[in-house]
Amino acid sequence: MAGLPPEPSREDPPRHEPPPRRSYFVHNPWRTRATGGFAGASMMLTITAVFYALGRLPLPLVGLSVLLAAGAFGFGLYARRRAERFDADLGNGPPGH
């Protein structure tokens, strides 16, 4: 009959499909934190440069802004390293095993 799938024969083994892969970002929150750290540092330096060029930001505040941006960049590096460790442990089962 048209439109009906053929019945499986008794010789065909049952098909076992692998479970669907889970989303990468759902299981590894450190990836988005690393990206946020780098984006935050870039944004801070860009805004600092623009306001300093316009003469609206005194030099001591520029230094403070650069230090904060360096801290955000350092956090981005830390989060990237944690994300790599998290990825390496994904196939090893639950943490601690």
mmCIF file with all atom_site columns, C-alpha atoms in Angstrom:
data_model
loop_
_atom_site.group_PDB
_atom_site.id
_atom_site.type_symbol
_atom_site.label_atom_id
_atom_site.label_alt_id
_atom_site.label_comp_id
_atom_site.label_asym_id
_atom_site.label_entity_id
_atom_site.label_seq_id
_atom_site.pdbx_PDB_ins_code
_atom_site.Cartn_x
_atom_site.Cartn_y
_atom_site.Cartn_z
_atom_site.occupancy
_atom_site.B_iso_or_equiv
_atom_site.pdbx_formal_charge
_atom_site.auth_seq_id
_atom_site.auth_comp_id
_atom_site.auth_asym_id
_atom_site.auth_atom_id
_atom_site.pdbx_PDB_model_num
ATOM 1  C CA . MET A 1 1  ? 0.000  0.000   0.000  1.00 0.00 ? 1  MET A CA 1
ATOM 2  C CA . ALA A 1 2  ? 1.183  3.463   -0.777 1.00 0.00 ? 2  ALA A CA 1
ATOM 3  C CA . GLY A 1 3  ? 2.346  5.615   2.129  1.00 0.00 ? 3  GLY A CA 1
ATOM 4  C CA . LEU A 1 4  ? 2.918  2.820   4.623  1.00 0.00 ? 4  LEU A CA 1
ATOM 5  C CA . PRO A 1 5  ? 6.465  1.983   5.650  1.00 0.00 ? 5  PRO A CA 1
ATOM 6  C CA . PRO A 1 6  ? 7.550  -1.572  4.963  1.00 0.00 ? 6  PRO A CA 1
ATOM 7  C CA . GLU A 1 7  ? 7.379  -3.939  7.894  1.00 0.00 ? 7  GLU A CA 1
ATOM 8  C CA . PRO A 1 8  ? 10.769 -4.962  9.239  1.00 0.00 ? 8  PRO A CA 1
ATOM 9  C CA . SER A 1 9  ? 11.741 -8.489  8.401  1.00 0.00 ? 9  SER A CA 1
ATOM 10 C CA . ARG A 1 10 ? 12.626 -10.844 11.192 1.00 0.00 ? 10 ARG A CA 1
ATOM 11 C CA . GLU A 1 11 ? 16.226 -11.061 9.997  1.00 0.00 ? 11 GLU A CA 1
ATOM 12 C CA . ASP A 1 12 ? 16.896 -7.321  10.449 1.00 0.00 ? 12 ASP A CA 1
ATOM 13 C CA . PRO A 1 13 ? 18.607 -6.606  13.781 1.00 0.00 ? 13 PRO A CA 1
ATOM 14 C CA . PRO A 1 14 ? 17.090 -3.753  15.789 1.00 0.00 ? 14 PRO A CA 1
ATOM 15 C CA . ARG A 1 15 ? 18.823 -0.452  15.186 1.00 0.00 ? 15 ARG A CA 1
ATOM 16 C CA . HIS A 1 16 ? 20.398 1.252   18.161 1.00 0.00 ? 16 HIS A CA 1
ATOM 17 C CA . GLU A 1 17 ? 20.998 4.918   17.495 1.00 0.00 ? 17 GLU A CA 1
ATOM 18 C CA . PRO A 1 18 ? 23.469 6.781   19.687 1.00 0.00 ? 18 PRO A CA 1
ATOM 19 C CA . PRO A 1 19 ? 21.909 9.283   22.060 1.00 0.00 ? 19 PRO A CA 1
ATOM 20 C CA . PRO A 1 20 ? 21.822 12.832  20.703 1.00 0.00 ? 20 PRO A CA 1
ATOM 21 C CA . ARG A 1 21 ? 24.771 14.978  21.646 1.00 0.00 ? 21 ARG A CA 1
ATOM 22 C CA . ARG A 1 22 ? 24.091 17.675  24.165 1.00 0.00 ? 22 ARG A CA 1
ATOM 23 C CA . SER A 1 23 ? 24.772 21.292  23.393 1.00 0.00 ? 23 SER A CA 1
ATOM 24 C CA . TYR A 1 24 ? 28.362 22.353  24.003 1.00 0.00 ? 24 TYR A CA 1
ATOM 25 C CA . PHE A 1 25 ? 27.608 25.623  25.758 1.00 0.00 ? 25 PHE A CA 1
ATOM 26 C CA . VAL A 1 26 ? 24.985 24.149  28.059 1.00 0.00 ? 26 VAL A CA 1
ATOM 27 C CA . HIS A 1 27 ? 27.516 21.783  29.584 1.00 0.00 ? 27 HIS A CA 1
ATOM 28 C CA . ASN A 1 28 ? 30.531 24.069  29.649 1.00 0.00 ? 28 ASN A CA 1
ATOM 29 C CA . PRO A 1 29 ? 29.752 27.428  31.249 1.00 0.00 ? 29 PRO A CA 1
ATOM 30 C CA . TRP A 1 30 ? 33.456 28.304  31.322 1.00 0.00 ? 30 TRP A CA 1
ATOM 31 C CA . ARG A 1 31 ? 33.478 28.901  27.543 1.00 0.00 ? 31 ARG A CA 1
ATOM 32 C CA . THR A 1 32 ? 31.082 31.821  27.815 1.00 0.00 ? 32 THR A CA 1
ATOM 33 C CA . ARG A 1 33 ? 32.915 33.192  30.845 1.00 0.00 ? 33 ARG A CA 1
ATOM 34 C CA . ALA A 1 34 ? 36.209 33.140  28.956 1.00 0.00 ? 34 ALA A CA 1
ATOM 35 C CA . THR A 1 35 ? 34.637 34.961  26.034 1.00 0.00 ? 35 THR A CA 1
ATOM 36 C CA . GLY A 1 36 ? 33.084 37.477  28.401 1.00 0.00 ? 36 GLY A CA 1
ATOM 37 C CA . GLY A 1 37 ? 36.442 38.131  30.074 1.00 0.00 ? 37 GLY A CA 1
ATOM 38 C CA . PHE A 1 38 ? 38.159 38.871  26.764 1.00 0.00 ? 38 PHE A CA 1
ATOM 39 C CA . ALA A 1 39 ? 35.240 40.962  25.510 1.00 0.00 ? 39 ALA A CA 1
ATOM 40 C CA . GLY A 1 40 ? 35.135 42.927  28.755 1.00 0.00 ? 40 GLY A CA 1
ATOM 41 C CA . ALA A 1 41 ? 38.846 43.716  28.592 1.00 0.00 ? 41 ALA A CA 1
ATOM 42 C CA . SER A 1 42 ? 38.556 44.802  24.967 1.00 0.00 ? 42 SER A CA 1
ATOM 43 C CA . MET A 1 43 ? 35.542 47.003  25.670 1.00 0.00 ? 43 MET A CA 1
ATOM 44 C CA . MET A 1 44 ? 37.209 48.648  28.676 1.00 0.00 ? 44 MET A CA 1
ATOM 45 C CA . LEU A 1 45 ? 40.340 49.484  26.694 1.00 0.00 ? 45 LEU A CA 1
ATOM 46 C CA . THR A 1 46 ? 38.340 50.797  23.736 1.00 0.00 ? 46 THR A CA 1
ATOM 47 C CA . ILE A 1 47 ? 36.184 53.094  25.870 1.00 0.00 ? 47 ILE A CA 1
ATOM 48 C CA . THR A 1 48 ? 39.240 54.261  27.819 1.00 0.00 ? 48 THR A CA 1
ATOM 49 C CA . ALA A 1 49 ? 41.105 55.102  24.608 1.00 0.00 ? 49 ALA A CA 1
ATOM 50 C CA . VAL A 1 50 ? 38.147 57.001  23.156 1.00 0.00 ? 50 VAL A CA 1
ATOM 51 C CA . PHE A 1 51 ? 37.518 59.102  26.274 1.00 0.00 ? 51 PHE A CA 1
ATOM 52 C CA . TYR A 1 52 ? 41.230 59.744  26.810 1.00 0.00 ? 52 TYR A CA 1
ATOM 53 C CA . ALA A 1 53 ? 41.574 60.872  23.173 1.00 0.00 ? 53 ALA A CA 1
ATOM 54 C CA . LEU A 1 54 ? 38.648 63.244  23.663 1.00 0.00 ? 54 LEU A CA 1
ATOM 55 C CA . GLY A 1 55 ? 40.333 64.680  26.736 1.00 0.00 ? 55 GLY A CA 1
ATOM 56 C CA . ARG A 1 56 ? 37.546 63.580  29.083 1.00 0.00 ? 56 ARG A CA 1
ATOM 57 C CA . LEU A 1 57 ? 39.535 61.057  31.138 1.00 0.00 ? 57 LEU A CA 1
ATOM 58 C CA . PRO A 1 58 ? 42.489 62.013  33.372 1.00 0.00 ? 58 PRO A CA 1
ATOM 59 C CA . LEU A 1 59 ? 45.662 59.928  33.215 1.00 0.00 ? 59 LEU A CA 1
ATOM 60 C CA . PRO A 1 60 ? 45.295 58.293  36.677 1.00 0.00 ? 60 PRO A CA 1
ATOM 61 C CA . LEU A 1 61 ? 41.895 56.922  35.643 1.00 0.00 ? 61 LEU A CA 1
ATOM 62 C CA . VAL A 1 62 ? 43.442 55.610  32.432 1.00 0.00 ? 62 VAL A CA 1
ATOM 63 C CA . GLY A 1 63 ? 45.943 53.665  34.536 1.00 0.00 ? 63 GLY A CA 1
ATOM 64 C CA . LEU A 1 64 ? 43.158 52.284  36.712 1.00 0.00 ? 64 LEU A CA 1
ATOM 65 C CA . SER A 1 65 ? 41.149 51.292  33.660 1.00 0.00 ? 65 SER A CA 1
ATOM 66 C CA . VAL A 1 66 ? 44.153 49.502  32.137 1.00 0.00 ? 66 VAL A CA 1
ATOM 67 C CA . LEU A 1 67 ? 44.667 47.573  35.383 1.00 0.00 ? 67 LEU A CA 1
ATOM 68 C CA . LEU A 1 68 ? 41.002 46.543  35.454 1.00 0.00 ? 68 LEU A CA 1
ATOM 69 C CA . ALA A 1 69 ? 41.191 45.486  31.816 1.00 0.00 ? 69 ALA A CA 1
ATOM 70 C CA . ALA A 1 70 ? 44.295 43.424  32.581 1.00 0.00 ? 70 ALA A CA 1
ATOM 71 C CA . GLY A 1 71 ? 42.362 41.734  35.394 1.00 0.00 ? 71 GLY A CA 1
ATOM 72 C CA . ALA A 1 72 ? 39.462 40.952  33.057 1.00 0.00 ? 72 ALA A CA 1
ATOM 73 C CA . PHE A 1 73 ? 41.893 39.557  30.480 1.00 0.00 ? 73 PHE A CA 1
ATOM 74 C CA . GLY A 1 74 ? 43.574 37.432  33.161 1.00 0.00 ? 74 GLY A CA 1
ATOM 75 C CA . PHE A 1 75 ? 40.187 36.067  34.179 1.00 0.00 ? 75 PHE A CA 1
ATOM 76 C CA . GLY A 1 76 ? 39.526 35.235  30.518 1.00 0.00 ? 76 GLY A CA 1
ATOM 77 C CA . LEU A 1 77 ? 42.754 33.232  30.375 1.00 0.00 ? 77 LEU A CA 1
ATOM 78 C CA . TYR A 1 78 ? 41.859 31.430  33.606 1.00 0.00 ? 78 TYR A CA 1
ATOM 79 C CA . ALA A 1 79 ? 38.348 30.637  32.352 1.00 0.00 ? 79 ALA A CA 1
ATOM 80 C CA . ARG A 1 80 ? 39.731 29.371  29.035 1.00 0.00 ? 80 ARG A CA 1
ATOM 81 C CA . ARG A 1 81 ? 42.046 26.983  30.885 1.00 0.00 ? 81 ARG A CA 1
ATOM 82 C CA . ARG A 1 82 ? 39.153 25.777  33.063 1.00 0.00 ? 82 ARG A CA 1
ATOM 83 C CA . ALA A 1 83 ? 37.032 25.272  29.922 1.00 0.00 ? 83 ALA A CA 1
ATOM 84 C CA . GLU A 1 84 ? 39.759 23.120  28.362 1.00 0.00 ? 84 GLU A CA 1
ATOM 85 C CA . ARG A 1 85 ? 39.931 20.999  31.514 1.00 0.00 ? 85 ARG A CA 1
ATOM 86 C CA . PHE A 1 86 ? 36.151 20.720  31.559 1.00 0.00 ? 86 PHE A CA 1
ATOM 87 C CA . ASP A 1 87 ? 36.150 19.564  27.914 1.00 0.00 ? 87 ASP A CA 1
ATOM 88 C CA . ALA A 1 88 ? 38.847 17.001  28.634 1.00 0.00 ? 88 ALA A CA 1
ATOM 89 C CA . ASP A 1 89 ? 36.768 15.530  31.467 1.00 0.00 ? 89 ASP A CA 1
ATOM 90 C CA . LEU A 1 90 ? 33.474 15.336  29.525 1.00 0.00 ? 90 LEU A CA 1
ATOM 91 C CA . GLY A 1 91 ? 34.017 11.756  28.389 1.00 0.00 ? 91 GLY A CA 1
ATOM 92 C CA . ASN A 1 92 ? 35.292 10.485  31.748 1.00 0.00 ? 92 ASN A CA 1
ATOM 93 C CA . GLY A 1 93 ? 31.949 10.236  33.520 1.00 0.00 ? 93 GLY A CA 1
ATOM 94 C CA . PRO A 1 94 ? 30.838 12.150  36.588 1.00 0.00 ? 94 PRO A CA 1
ATOM 95 C CA . PRO A 1 95 ? 33.398 14.332  38.381 1.00 0.00 ? 95 PRO A CA 1
ATOM 96 C CA . GLY A 1 96 ? 35.468 12.475  40.918 1.00 0.00 ? 96 GLY A CA 1
ATOM 97 C CA . HIS A 1 97 ? 35.376 9.127   39.107 1.00 0.00 ? 97 HIS A CA 1
#
